[in-house]
Amino acid sequence: MQRHHSSMIVLQLFVCVASVLFLSACGGGSGGGSGGGYSAAAIPNEPPVFAIPSQKSFLEGAPGLTLVAIDANDDNIVFSIIGGPDKDSFFIANSKVLAFVTESDYENPGDIDANNEYLVKVQAFDGLATTTADLTIKILDALEGRVIDGPISGASIFVDLDGDRIVDSGEPTGRTNENGYFKVPQITPIENIIPKIISYEGIDSKTGQSLAQFAVLSDVPGPLVCDAENCAKPDSAFITPLTSLLATTTNDEDKEKILSAFEINDSPENLLSTDIWKSAEAGSNTSKNIQRINQQIALLLQAVNTISGVNDLANSLLVVNTMSSELLSLTNSQDTINLTKRETVESLLKKVTETAFPTITISEPTLEKLVVPVANINAVFADLRVNPVGSTMIGVVSAAQSGLRTSMASFISGEISVNDFSEKNAAKTLFGEVTVPTDASDYDEDGLADIIDFDDDNDGVQDYSDEYPLNFNVHTSPVAIAATHQLRLQPVAQTKQTIVLTGTAQNNRSLTYSLVSDGSYGTASINSTTGVLTYTPSVSTTNSITDTITFKVNDGYISSSVSTVTLEIKTDPLYHYQWHLDNTKQSNFSAAGGFLGEDLNVDSVISAGVTGDTVTVAILDTGLEIAHEDLAANIVAGKSWDYVDSDTDPTSDDNDGDHGTTVAGIVASVGWNKIGGRGVAPDVSLVGYNFLESPSIANEVHAMGLDNDLASNVDIFNMSYGRNNPTSFQLGGANNLRLSAFVNGVTNMRSGKGAIYVQSAGNTWYKSGYCGPNSQSSDNLACTDSVFDPAFALPYVIGVAALNAKGLRSSYSTPGASIWISGFGGEFGIYAPAIMSVDQSSCSSGYVKNGNTGRNAFDNQGYHAENSNCNYMSQFNGTSSAAPTVAGVIALMLEANPNLTWRDVKKILASTARQVDNPRNVSVNGIEQFSWITNAAGYKFHNWYGFGVIDAAAAVSSAKAYTPNNLGAFVETDWNSSATVTATMVDSTTHYIDVPITAPAGSSDVIEFVRLRISLRHTIPNSIGIRLQSPSGTVSTILQPYTRLQSNPNADCSISATCTYFELASNAFYGEPIAGTWRLLITDHISDGTQGIFEKYQINIYGH
């Protein structure tokens, strides 16, 4: 409580104090108030007190002394001069500055004793009281001078006493005034070091142009060593580009060499002490000639600074020093130096830049272009008809400082083209606004006075004398060559494409190129040096069209006449219906479209120029119309085979549609030919094997490349076929000859890298009704499994499921654990889009032909304007369509990286596939049949989709970065068998059987494919569901219940020698470890009182 009480007392005291202060500040008024009032106390006046020393030293030319006095009452102070012998030398400026009436000059003292000590008495008055002060102002001698290119104002000046070229403490510093003059304190030199006066940056006071990063310097006028009190001190120094070269030489002999080379008959000392600009203004011809040299040297220095990106004092001085050295080198081989000659300018620009900055290399074509305007402008500077300090030349200098410097920086950085650079530095561009005398001659009557014209006589040669009129026997004009080019309209809008323009010139002179007129349907730009024209179609340009641009060339002297480049911009008229290539929600003539972006994501790949070139795809099917207008250009002549007529033309003789031809169109319709649509890989090579017209194992394996020299260059086999609506297991697995063909293909073809086999998974999701406990669509169970085709129980096949235009499972697509990837197959083209592709040619054959109304307007017997010849169809579907979309993407991958092995391809597809339709879970009797699983290796898998939907952009990008054949040797565990258990399968009961497996010796213990052999007997086989669990715990459904299986497999292993089996497989374990205990789980899902017998299973794991 005591502490609390103290705090209250303090608070009360504070309030009281605050109140008193407030009343004191606000009270007042004269006269007496009532007894209880308050009033402010009167404060007595104090006189002001001077706060400056009585003696003050200033450098000559200083503006004066700021007077300071302190007044206790904070009254306003008025200063005045009231006496002293030198009072008439001063006045009060700005109320408080004791300023000189005439600028102080040490050499011409204005004080009464002429000793540079001014005595004056000043007074400070606060309105009531005064104070006086006797002051002595001492003027010190200054080192004076001027910085001249034009007179440079605002430049930083310092005297470098120790030779390190940087400002050190104690070194005199200053800044030039508006006319370029400066004054800095006098110096005491350091023994054996010649001091330099250095100027950096500033503004040309005549042109108003900034001279950033521009340094000039001079020697300090002698004597350099003296007694501080008894010798004549250095006085005036006039700093110019020429004195800069002289100051960086090492001896007087070198100084004389430089002056002699420029034909200057004057001494270095005289140049240093002469105000060249002022002397030239006064009419001195000698000074005018020296100023012309100064302007030329300055331009060269600024050019090197710009080329080299100089942005500091040290490097700017390095350029000056190097320029001096290179000029001295020139004097060893030539008596005079002419800075208007291109060869001299070229030599100096190159040598100074590359000597001072060894990391910078100027290419010869670039150097040639940089030299031209520098030499041309120096020729104008050198013109004796023009006063170098007059208004015309000031205008020329301003244009050079601004125009050339800016364009040179932009050209070096690549912001402008060679042509733009040349145009910006043409005389008319640079000097068009320069004022010239009204009587100035214009010999060639081109509107540009001779004194500022680079080519006075218009003879096409930019020389100094310009004595002859135009003579085409001496100079012929260059020629810009007209041409027609074909451009592909790429799927990514405004994809830039390039072509190379050409021209000719006398003596093979280097040409520069310039654009005269742009296109109407896109924009063009030209690399002025290389002639490469870059054309970008407009966003609105979507159809085949012809555009034109015009251009001309210049050989360094004269321009050609204008020539035209015709650009034939090509696309495919049906491309915009091909939603699988670019899904914009188009309907492709069905009732409704799909979802935006649900496509192969191939646009960026094609637009980047990856089109399947150098890759060959074989179509194993019913036929291939090798003369079809939209396929013929991609057909490899003489490499297909017809198993019906034993020739190399597999064109179908049937007229009701050719499945193989339409499949081929999805992969390889020729792109940008202004007809039809476009293939996934529009530049891929194509062959066909029509073994389905004469089906046999022998013909199939031949078509797969076994003992088939015709197929020696095939990279990818597209197999859009399979078992049709199987209702029974095929015992014994794949045919041995078929297996041999696969092994041959992946082992020997593609120079040992392995052929790629892409097969459609099937279209039997439903057959004669839906499958499942309720026989309803909502059961979400399929009627078959992809593995019912034994080929899908092999690791060599890339099994393909189908997606529709919404990015979901196509209604017919057969699922299975042996699916690898999903492509696009669409629906039926009535209510939702199918696939647009080619059809047999003419309206007398094909799916679209006379008498066939089709499912939509496009497919109506040739009545549609865009299909009047019936060569195309919009209703193709099935996993037969999905497989070629995948084959096409793989072709793009192999073009991007031809060294990929067949296993590399599978890995990239699995790694880059895009997950769709998540979550999608289906269970039967509480047991999950289908769902997205993430296995122990991180791969996502679903029996409907495999690893997901193929993503062309991701796959090709991965292929480009992929190190081929890095998976190691392909190994297998061989068949590991469970015990023969002969277990009775009872309704609603799950049995499991374990098999331990060891990884093959030398392997990395990594799974690529799991293959099983199952031996069981059951009269109602579709009641059985089979799952497999890996050692990592991943569970894969390898056979769903409620399929259309009807026949008892009768796979009997009661007698080992005659053991029979059917095969299942799974890709779901890709990347997981091989070794460990594997568990097979078998469930009888249907409560029908029917029992079966499970004998055993065997498992073989492939991997590395």
Coordinates of C-alpha atoms in Angstrom, one line a residue, residues 5 45 142 162 186 192 212 317 508 533 585 609 618 630 656 666 723 810 868:
H5 CA 0.5 5.7 -2.1
N45 CA 17.0 40.7 -23.7
A142 CA 44.4 27.5 -55.9
D162 CA 50.3 9.1 -55.0
Q186 CA 47.5 23.8 -54.1
N192 CA 59.4 10.8 -57.3
A212 CA 28.8 9.3 -67.2
L317 CA 41.2 5.5 -66.7
N508 CA 31.2 -10.5 -101.5
L533 CA 14.0 -13.7 -90.1
K585 CA -13.9 -28.7 -75.2
G609 CA 10.1 -29.1 -83.3
A618 CA 4.8 -50.3 -87.7
D630 CA -2.7 -37.8 -95.5
D656 CA -16.2 -51.2 -95.3
I666 CA -3.9 -41.3 -85.3
R723 CA -8.6 -61.6 -77.9
S810 CA -13.8 -44.7 -71.8
S868 CA -16.9 -34.3 -99.2

